[in-house]
C-alpha cells in the first residue's frame, strides 16, 4: 500500500473551486462543472467542489469521464436522500472527499430506495462505483438506513478524519480493498463492521495503518476476503 500526494493533501484553493450551496429551496452552483436538476446536483468534470448547506431530500452525484480527481470538500454539509444514496459516485477517475478542520458533516439515506433501471446496485449512504478516498481532520457522520454506510466497488482508502458510521447492514465496505490510515473510526453495524469482498488474488484485503477503530457489529467486526494486516 502506498499513498499519493493528492490523497494526502487537504489544502485547496477556495478561489478556484466551484461552490455548491445546498438548500431545500434550490441548489446553487457558482461555476461550470456541475448541473442541478431539482434537489440533485451532478458533477460532470474533474476539479474542486466546495459543498455547504443542507438538503433534506437531495443527492450529490459524481458522473465524470475526465481524467483527474473529483475533489469534494464537505464544509459543514448535511445531505439526506429519502430514496437513494446521498452521495453517489457513478463514474470518476478518482474521487476524494475532504473533511476540513473543524467541520461537522452528515450524510444519510432513507430506508426505502427507488431505483432507476440501470442503478439497482445502490445500497449505501455513500456509494462509489470507482476508487474513493477520504481525508481531513473534520468529522463525518454517515447513517445507512437502507443497508450499508460507506461502500466502494473498487478501492476505499480513508487517510484521516473522524468518521462515525451507523448502518442497517455493513458499515464500511471496499470490494477490492479497504485501507484506513490514521483516522478515528466508530462503526455500529447491523451486519459486518469493516469488510472487503473480492476473492481475486491481490484484492479483497484490509490494511489498517495505525488508526483508532471502535466497532460494534451484529456479525463480523472485520472481514477480509483474502488478507488483513494491522499496523500498531
Coordinates of C-alpha atoms in Angstrom, one line a residue:
X1 CA 0.0 0.0 0.0
X2 CA 1.3 3.5 -0.9
X3 CA -0.3 6.9 -0.7
X4 CA -0.2 9.5 -3.4
X5 CA 0.4 13.2 -2.6
X6 CA -3.1 14.1 -3.9
X7 CA -4.6 11.6 -1.5
X8 CA -2.7 13.2 1.5
X9 CA -3.4 16.8 0.5
X10 CA -6.1 18.7 2.4
X11 CA -5.1 22.2 1.2
X12 CA -7.3 23.5 -1.6
X13 CA -7.6 26.8 -3.5
X14 CA -11.0 28.2 -2.5
X15 CA -10.9 30.9 -5.1
X16 CA -10.5 28.4 -7.9
X17 CA -13.1 25.9 -6.6
X18 CA -16.7 25.6 -7.7
X19 CA -19.0 26.3 -4.8
X20 CA -22.2 24.2 -4.3
X21 CA -24.7 25.6 -1.8
X22 CA -27.3 23.0 -0.8
X23 CA -30.8 24.1 0.2
X24 CA -34.3 22.7 0.1
X25 CA -35.4 25.9 -1.7
X26 CA -32.9 25.3 -4.5
X27 CA -29.2 24.2 -5.0
X28 CA -26.9 27.0 -6.2
X29 CA -23.7 26.3 -8.2
X30 CA -21.1 29.1 -8.7
X31 CA -19.4 27.8 -11.9
X32 CA -19.4 25.2 -14.6
X33 CA -18.7 21.6 -13.9
X34 CA -22.0 20.8 -12.1
X35 CA -25.6 20.8 -13.2
X36 CA -28.7 21.0 -11.0
X37 CA -32.0 19.2 -11.6
X38 CA -34.5 19.6 -8.7
X39 CA -32.6 18.8 -5.5
X40 CA -30.0 16.7 -7.2
X41 CA -26.6 18.2 -8.3
X42 CA -24.5 16.2 -10.7
X43 CA -20.8 16.9 -11.0
X44 CA -19.6 16.2 -14.6
X45 CA -15.9 17.4 -14.6
X46 CA -12.8 16.8 -12.6
X47 CA -11.9 19.7 -10.2
X48 CA -12.5 21.0 -6.7
X49 CA -16.0 21.4 -5.4
X50 CA -16.8 23.0 -2.0
X51 CA -20.2 21.8 -0.8
X52 CA -22.0 23.5 2.0
X53 CA -25.6 23.9 3.3
X54 CA -28.1 21.2 3.8
X55 CA -30.8 19.4 1.9
X56 CA -33.5 17.1 3.5
X57 CA -34.2 15.1 0.3
X58 CA -31.5 15.5 -2.3
X59 CA -28.4 13.9 -3.8
X60 CA -24.9 14.7 -4.9
X61 CA -23.9 12.6 -7.9
X62 CA -20.4 12.4 -9.5
X63 CA -20.5 11.4 -13.1
X64 CA -17.3 12.5 -14.8
X65 CA -15.5 10.9 -17.7
X66 CA -12.5 13.2 -17.4
X67 CA -9.1 12.1 -16.0
X68 CA -8.1 13.5 -12.7
X69 CA -9.7 13.8 -9.3
X70 CA -13.1 15.0 -8.5
X71 CA -12.4 16.7 -5.1
X72 CA -15.5 17.1 -2.8
X73 CA -14.8 19.4 0.1
X74 CA -17.6 19.0 2.7
X75 CA -17.9 22.3 4.5
X76 CA -20.4 21.7 7.3
X77 CA -22.8 19.9 5.0
X78 CA -25.9 17.8 5.7
X79 CA -27.1 15.6 2.8
X80 CA -30.2 13.4 3.2
X81 CA -31.7 11.3 0.5
X82 CA -35.1 9.8 1.2
X83 CA -34.9 7.2 -1.5
X84 CA -31.3 6.6 -2.7
X85 CA -27.7 7.1 -1.9
X86 CA -27.0 10.6 -0.6
X87 CA -23.6 10.8 -2.3
X88 CA -23.3 8.6 -5.4
X89 CA -20.1 8.3 -7.4
X90 CA -21.4 6.9 -10.7
X91 CA -18.3 7.4 -12.7
X92 CA -14.9 9.1 -12.0
X93 CA -11.2 8.6 -12.4
X94 CA -10.8 9.1 -8.7
X95 CA -13.0 10.8 -6.1
X96 CA -11.5 12.5 -3.0
X97 CA -13.7 13.6 -0.1
X98 CA -12.1 16.1 2.3
X99 CA -13.3 17.0 5.7
X100 CA -11.8 20.4 6.6
X101 CA -10.6 21.1 10.1
X102 CA -13.5 22.0 12.5
X103 CA -16.3 21.0 10.2
X104 CA -19.2 18.7 11.1
X105 CA -20.8 16.8 8.2
X106 CA -23.7 14.4 8.0
X107 CA -24.8 12.0 5.2
X108 CA -28.0 10.0 5.5
X109 CA -30.1 7.8 3.2
X110 CA -33.6 6.5 3.5
X111 CA -35.0 3.1 4.5
X112 CA -36.5 2.6 1.0
X113 CA -34.8 3.1 -2.3
X114 CA -36.5 3.9 -5.7
X115 CA -34.2 2.5 -8.4
X116 CA -33.7 3.7 -12.0
X117 CA -33.4 0.7 -14.3
X118 CA -29.6 0.7 -14.5
X119 CA -28.9 1.7 -10.9
X120 CA -30.2 -1.2 -8.9
X121 CA -26.8 -1.8 -7.2
X122 CA -27.0 1.2 -5.0
X123 CA -27.2 0.2 -1.3
X124 CA -25.2 2.7 0.8
X125 CA -25.5 6.2 2.0
X126 CA -22.1 7.0 0.3
X127 CA -21.8 4.7 -2.7
X128 CA -19.0 4.7 -5.2
X129 CA -18.5 2.6 -8.3
X130 CA -14.9 3.7 -8.6
X131 CA -12.0 4.4 -6.2
X132 CA -12.9 6.6 -3.2
X133 CA -10.5 8.4 -0.9
X134 CA -11.4 10.3 2.3
X135 CA -9.1 12.7 4.2
X136 CA -9.1 15.7 6.5
X137 CA -9.4 16.4 10.2
X138 CA -13.1 17.3 10.4
X139 CA -16.0 14.9 11.3
X140 CA -18.4 12.9 9.1
X141 CA -21.4 11.0 10.4
X142 CA -22.9 8.5 8.0
X143 CA -26.2 6.9 8.6
X144 CA -27.1 4.0 6.3
X145 CA -30.8 3.3 6.9
X146 CA -31.3 1.2 3.8
X147 CA -28.2 -1.1 4.0
X148 CA -24.5 -0.1 4.2
X149 CA -22.9 3.1 5.4
X150 CA -19.9 3.7 3.0
X151 CA -19.3 1.4 0.1
X152 CA -16.8 1.4 -2.9
X153 CA -17.0 -1.2 -5.6
X154 CA -13.2 -0.6 -6.1
X155 CA -10.7 0.6 -3.5
X156 CA -11.8 2.5 -0.4
X157 CA -9.0 4.5 1.3
X158 CA -9.6 6.5 4.4
X159 CA -6.5 8.6 5.1
X160 CA -7.8 10.6 8.1
X161 CA -10.8 12.1 9.6
X162 CA -13.2 11.5 12.5
X163 CA -15.8 9.2 10.9
X164 CA -18.9 7.6 12.6
X165 CA -21.0 5.1 10.7
X166 CA -24.4 3.8 11.7
X167 CA -25.7 1.2 9.3
X168 CA -28.5 -1.3 9.0
X169 CA -26.1 -3.6 7.0
X170 CA -22.3 -3.4 6.8
X171 CA -20.6 -0.3 8.0
X172 CA -17.6 0.3 5.7
X173 CA -17.1 -1.8 2.5
X174 CA -14.5 -1.7 -0.2
X175 CA -14.8 -4.5 -2.7
X176 CA -11.1 -4.5 -3.9
X177 CA -9.6 -3.2 -0.6
X178 CA -10.2 -1.2 2.5
X179 CA -7.2 0.9 3.7
X180 CA -7.5 3.0 6.8
X181 CA -4.5 5.1 7.8
X182 CA -4.7 7.4 10.8
X183 CA -8.4 8.0 11.0
X184 CA -10.7 7.8 14.1
X185 CA -13.5 5.4 13.1
X186 CA -16.6 4.3 15.0
X187 CA -18.9 1.8 13.5
X188 CA -22.3 0.5 14.7
X189 CA -23.4 -2.0 12.1
X190 CA -26.3 -4.4 11.7
X191 CA -24.1 -6.5 9.5
X192 CA -20.3 -6.6 9.4
X193 CA -18.2 -3.6 10.7
X194 CA -15.5 -3.3 8.0
X195 CA -15.4 -5.6 5.0
X196 CA -13.6 -6.3 1.7
X197 CA -15.1 -8.9 -0.5
X198 CA -13.1 -9.5 -3.7
X199 CA -11.7 -13.0 -3.9
X200 CA -9.3 -12.3 -6.8
X201 CA -5.6 -12.5 -6.0
X202 CA -4.1 -9.3 -4.7
X203 CA -7.6 -7.9 -3.9
X204 CA -10.1 -8.3 -1.1
X205 CA -7.6 -7.2 1.5
X206 CA -7.8 -4.8 4.5
X207 CA -4.9 -2.8 5.7
X208 CA -5.1 -0.8 9.0
X209 CA -2.3 1.6 9.2
X210 CA -2.3 3.0 12.8
X211 CA -5.9 4.0 13.0
X212 CA -8.2 4.2 16.1
X213 CA -11.2 2.0 15.4
X214 CA -14.2 1.0 17.6
X215 CA -16.7 -1.5 16.1
X216 CA -20.0 -2.8 17.4
X217 CA -21.4 -5.2 14.8
X218 CA -24.1 -7.8 14.7
X219 CA -21.9 -10.1 12.5
X220 CA -18.1 -9.9 11.9
X221 CA -16.2 -6.9 13.3
X222 CA -13.7 -7.0 10.4
X223 CA -13.8 -9.4 7.5
X224 CA -11.2 -9.6 4.8
X225 CA -11.7 -12.0 1.9
X226 CA -8.0 -12.6 1.3
X227 CA -5.6 -10.9 3.7
X228 CA -5.7 -8.5 6.7
X229 CA -2.7 -6.5 8.0
X230 CA -2.9 -4.4 11.2
X231 CA 0.0 -2.0 11.9
X232 CA 0.4 -0.6 15.5

